[in-house]
GROMACS .gro file of C-alpha atoms in nm:
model
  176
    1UNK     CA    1  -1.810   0.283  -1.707
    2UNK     CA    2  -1.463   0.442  -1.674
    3UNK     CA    3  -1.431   0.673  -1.401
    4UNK     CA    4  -1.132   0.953  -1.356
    5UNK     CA    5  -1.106   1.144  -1.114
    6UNK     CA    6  -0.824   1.384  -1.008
    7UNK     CA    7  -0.759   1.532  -0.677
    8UNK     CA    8  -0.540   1.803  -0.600
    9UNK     CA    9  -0.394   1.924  -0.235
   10UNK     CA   10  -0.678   1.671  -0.135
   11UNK     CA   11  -0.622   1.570   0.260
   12UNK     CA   12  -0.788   1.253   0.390
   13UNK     CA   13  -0.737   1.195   0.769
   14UNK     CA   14  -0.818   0.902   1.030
   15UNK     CA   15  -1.036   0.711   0.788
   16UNK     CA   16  -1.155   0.311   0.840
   17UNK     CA   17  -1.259   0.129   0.562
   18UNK     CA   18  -1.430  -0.184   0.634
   19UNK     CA   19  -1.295  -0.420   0.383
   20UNK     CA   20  -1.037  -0.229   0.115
   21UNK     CA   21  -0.908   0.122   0.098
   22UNK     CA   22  -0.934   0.292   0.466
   23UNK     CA   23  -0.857   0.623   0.274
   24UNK     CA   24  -0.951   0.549  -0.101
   25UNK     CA   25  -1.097   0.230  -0.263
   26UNK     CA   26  -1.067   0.221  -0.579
   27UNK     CA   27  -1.201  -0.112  -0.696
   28UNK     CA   28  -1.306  -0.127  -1.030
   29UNK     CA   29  -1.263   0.057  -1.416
   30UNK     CA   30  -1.155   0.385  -1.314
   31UNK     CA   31  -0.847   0.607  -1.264
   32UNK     CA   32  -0.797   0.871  -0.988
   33UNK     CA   33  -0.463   1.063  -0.974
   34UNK     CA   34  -0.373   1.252  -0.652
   35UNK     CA   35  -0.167   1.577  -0.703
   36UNK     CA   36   0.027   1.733  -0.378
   37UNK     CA   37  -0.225   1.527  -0.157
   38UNK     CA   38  -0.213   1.368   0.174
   39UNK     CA   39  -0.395   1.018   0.326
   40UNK     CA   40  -0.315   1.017   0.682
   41UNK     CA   41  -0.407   0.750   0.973
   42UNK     CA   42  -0.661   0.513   0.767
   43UNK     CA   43  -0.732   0.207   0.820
   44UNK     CA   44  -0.855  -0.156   0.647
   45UNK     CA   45  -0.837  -0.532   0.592
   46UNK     CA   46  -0.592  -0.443   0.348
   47UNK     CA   47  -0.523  -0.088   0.141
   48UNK     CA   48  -0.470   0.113   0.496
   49UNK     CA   49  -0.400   0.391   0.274
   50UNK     CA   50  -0.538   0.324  -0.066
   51UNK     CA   51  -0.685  -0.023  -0.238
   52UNK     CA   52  -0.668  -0.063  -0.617
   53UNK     CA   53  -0.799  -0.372  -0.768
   54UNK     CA   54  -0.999  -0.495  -1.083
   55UNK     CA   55  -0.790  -0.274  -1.350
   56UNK     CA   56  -0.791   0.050  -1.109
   57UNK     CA   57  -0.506   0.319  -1.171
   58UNK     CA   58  -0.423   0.511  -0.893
   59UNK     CA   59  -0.174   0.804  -0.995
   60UNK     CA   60   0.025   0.959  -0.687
   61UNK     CA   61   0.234   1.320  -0.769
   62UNK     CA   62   0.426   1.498  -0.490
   63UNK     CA   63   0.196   1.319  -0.240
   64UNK     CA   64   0.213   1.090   0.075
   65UNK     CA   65   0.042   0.811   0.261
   66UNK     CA   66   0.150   0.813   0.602
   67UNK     CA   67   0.081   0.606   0.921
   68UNK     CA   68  -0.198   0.375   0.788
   69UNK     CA   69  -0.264   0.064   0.882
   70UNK     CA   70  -0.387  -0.263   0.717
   71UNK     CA   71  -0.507  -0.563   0.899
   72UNK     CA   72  -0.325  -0.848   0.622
   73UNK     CA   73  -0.147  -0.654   0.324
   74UNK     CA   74  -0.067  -0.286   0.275
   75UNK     CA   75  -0.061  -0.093   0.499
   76UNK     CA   76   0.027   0.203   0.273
   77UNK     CA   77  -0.142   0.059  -0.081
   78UNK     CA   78  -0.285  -0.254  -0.204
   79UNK     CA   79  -0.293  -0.303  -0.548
   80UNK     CA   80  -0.444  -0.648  -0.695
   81UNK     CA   81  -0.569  -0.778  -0.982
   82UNK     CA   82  -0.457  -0.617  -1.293
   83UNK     CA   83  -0.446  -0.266  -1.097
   84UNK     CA   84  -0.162   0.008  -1.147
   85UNK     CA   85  -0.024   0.226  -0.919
   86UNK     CA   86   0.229   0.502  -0.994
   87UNK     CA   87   0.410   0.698  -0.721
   88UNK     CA   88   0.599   0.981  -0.848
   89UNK     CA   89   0.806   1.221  -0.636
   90UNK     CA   90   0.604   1.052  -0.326
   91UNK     CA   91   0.661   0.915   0.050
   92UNK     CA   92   0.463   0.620   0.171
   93UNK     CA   93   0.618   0.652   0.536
   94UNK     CA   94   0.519   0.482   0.888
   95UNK     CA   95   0.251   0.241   0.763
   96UNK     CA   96   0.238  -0.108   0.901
   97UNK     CA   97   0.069  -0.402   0.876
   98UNK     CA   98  -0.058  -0.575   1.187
   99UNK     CA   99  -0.279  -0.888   1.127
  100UNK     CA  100  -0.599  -0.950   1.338
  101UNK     CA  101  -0.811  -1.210   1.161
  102UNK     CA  102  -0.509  -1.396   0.994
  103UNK     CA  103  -0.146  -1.489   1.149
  104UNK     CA  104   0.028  -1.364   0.831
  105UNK     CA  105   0.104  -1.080   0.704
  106UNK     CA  106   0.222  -0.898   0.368
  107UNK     CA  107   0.366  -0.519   0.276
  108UNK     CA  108   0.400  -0.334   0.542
  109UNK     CA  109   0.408  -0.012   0.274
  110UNK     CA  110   0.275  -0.151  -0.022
  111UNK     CA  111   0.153  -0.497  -0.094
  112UNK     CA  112   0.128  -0.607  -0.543
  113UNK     CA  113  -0.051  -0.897  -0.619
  114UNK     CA  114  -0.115  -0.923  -0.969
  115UNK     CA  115  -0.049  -0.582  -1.047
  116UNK     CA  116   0.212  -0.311  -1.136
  117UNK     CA  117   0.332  -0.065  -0.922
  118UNK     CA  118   0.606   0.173  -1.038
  119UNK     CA  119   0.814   0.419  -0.785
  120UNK     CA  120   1.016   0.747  -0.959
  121UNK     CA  121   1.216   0.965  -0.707
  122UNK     CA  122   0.979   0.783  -0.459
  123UNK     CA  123   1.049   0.655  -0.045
  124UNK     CA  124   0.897   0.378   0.140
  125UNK     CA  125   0.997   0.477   0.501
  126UNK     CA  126   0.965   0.300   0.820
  127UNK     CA  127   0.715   0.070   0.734
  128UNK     CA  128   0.644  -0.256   0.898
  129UNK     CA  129   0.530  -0.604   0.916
  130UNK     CA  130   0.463  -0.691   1.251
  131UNK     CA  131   0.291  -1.043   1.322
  132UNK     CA  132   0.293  -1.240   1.666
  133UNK     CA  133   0.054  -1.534   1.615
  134UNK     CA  134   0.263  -1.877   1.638
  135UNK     CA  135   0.396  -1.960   1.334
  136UNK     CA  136   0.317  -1.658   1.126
  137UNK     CA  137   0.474  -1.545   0.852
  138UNK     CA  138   0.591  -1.185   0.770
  139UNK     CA  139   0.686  -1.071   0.474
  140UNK     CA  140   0.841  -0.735   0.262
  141UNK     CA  141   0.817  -0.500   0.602
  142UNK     CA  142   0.880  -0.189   0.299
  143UNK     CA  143   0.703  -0.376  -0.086
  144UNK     CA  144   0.564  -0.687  -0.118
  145UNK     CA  145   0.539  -0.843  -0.483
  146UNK     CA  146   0.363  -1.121  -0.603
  147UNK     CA  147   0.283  -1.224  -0.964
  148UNK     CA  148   0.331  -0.851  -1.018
  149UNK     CA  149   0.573  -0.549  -1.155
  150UNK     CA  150   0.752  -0.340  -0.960
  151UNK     CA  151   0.968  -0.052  -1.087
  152UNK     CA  152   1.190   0.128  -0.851
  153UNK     CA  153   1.353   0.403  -0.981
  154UNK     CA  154   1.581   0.701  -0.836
  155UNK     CA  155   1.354   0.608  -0.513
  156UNK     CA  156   1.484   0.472  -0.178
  157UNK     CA  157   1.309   0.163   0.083
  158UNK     CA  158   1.452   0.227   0.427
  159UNK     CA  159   1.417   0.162   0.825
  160UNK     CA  160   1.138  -0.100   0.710
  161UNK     CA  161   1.123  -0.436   0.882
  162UNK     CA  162   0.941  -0.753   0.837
  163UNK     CA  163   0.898  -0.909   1.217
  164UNK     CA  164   0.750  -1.294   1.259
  165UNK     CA  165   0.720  -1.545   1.528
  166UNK     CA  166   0.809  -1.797   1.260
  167UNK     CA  167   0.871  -1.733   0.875
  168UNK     CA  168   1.020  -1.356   0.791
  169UNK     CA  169   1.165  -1.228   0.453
  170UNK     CA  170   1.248  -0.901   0.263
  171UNK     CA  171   1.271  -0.638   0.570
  172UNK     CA  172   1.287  -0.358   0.263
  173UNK     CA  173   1.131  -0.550  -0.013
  174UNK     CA  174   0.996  -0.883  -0.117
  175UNK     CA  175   0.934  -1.018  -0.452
  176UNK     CA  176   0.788  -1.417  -0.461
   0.00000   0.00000   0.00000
């Protein structure tokens, strides 16, 4: 089954998703585009914000995720396997992630794995990656990429940070 969905001036606030996705998990064949919306305060494993995985496209327009939280990798958006993520006149701003069953952490804004994520006249603002466990490792405080496409264009990363007892890189972004 393909699934699309489209949501417009849609506002999701203080959400906690268990696993993936505190706001939105969208974890499978399906495609849900978010016009002039808002996904404030949620909460996850990983996907604070949003979670896109398994071929998922998730389609942000004149939106923002702001002040989520993710408990290994993005705290903004996770994207993973074969998922695509577009941002588009968009402001992923204040999200962070702070590990709690694992030392490391990854994307404090957004976290790719496998995936494609593209930004156009986009921000990643004051995000972080903030881990204290002995030798931790902390990395892209704004983007993380890994086996994955990122696209950032006419868009800014900025005040983002990437903090570690032990192993830090990519305070704005990361690509391994």
């Amino acid at each position: 089954y393909v699934f699309f969905c489209g949501l417009i001036n849609a506002f999701f606030l203080v959400s906690q998703g268990e696993l993936a996705g505190g706001g939105v998990p969208a974890l499978g064949d399906c495609s849900v585009a978010f016009l002039g919306s808002n996904i404030i305060s949620c909460s996850a494993h990983s996907g604070g914000g949003a979670h896109a995985a398994n071929g998922a496209v998730l389609t942000f327009t004149n939106s923002s995720i702001s002040f989520c939280e993710a408990h290994q990798s993005g705290g903004g958006v996770c994207a993973e396997s074969g998922a695509h993520v577009r941002m588009e006149a968009s402001v992923v701003i204040g999200c962070r992630t702070i590990p709690i069953f694992t030392a490391d952490g990854y994307g404090g804004g957004v976290f790719a794995n496998g995936s494609d994520i593209s930004f156009l006249d986009s921000a990643v603002v004051g995000c972080i990656v903030n881990c204290t466990a002995y030798d931790a490792i902390a990395l892209g405080g704004g983007v993380f990429g890994e086996e994955s496409s990122i696209s950032i264009t006419r868009s800014t990363v900025t005040h983002c940070a990437a903090n570690a007892a032990d192993d830090v890189a990519g305070g704005g972004v990361y690509g391994g």
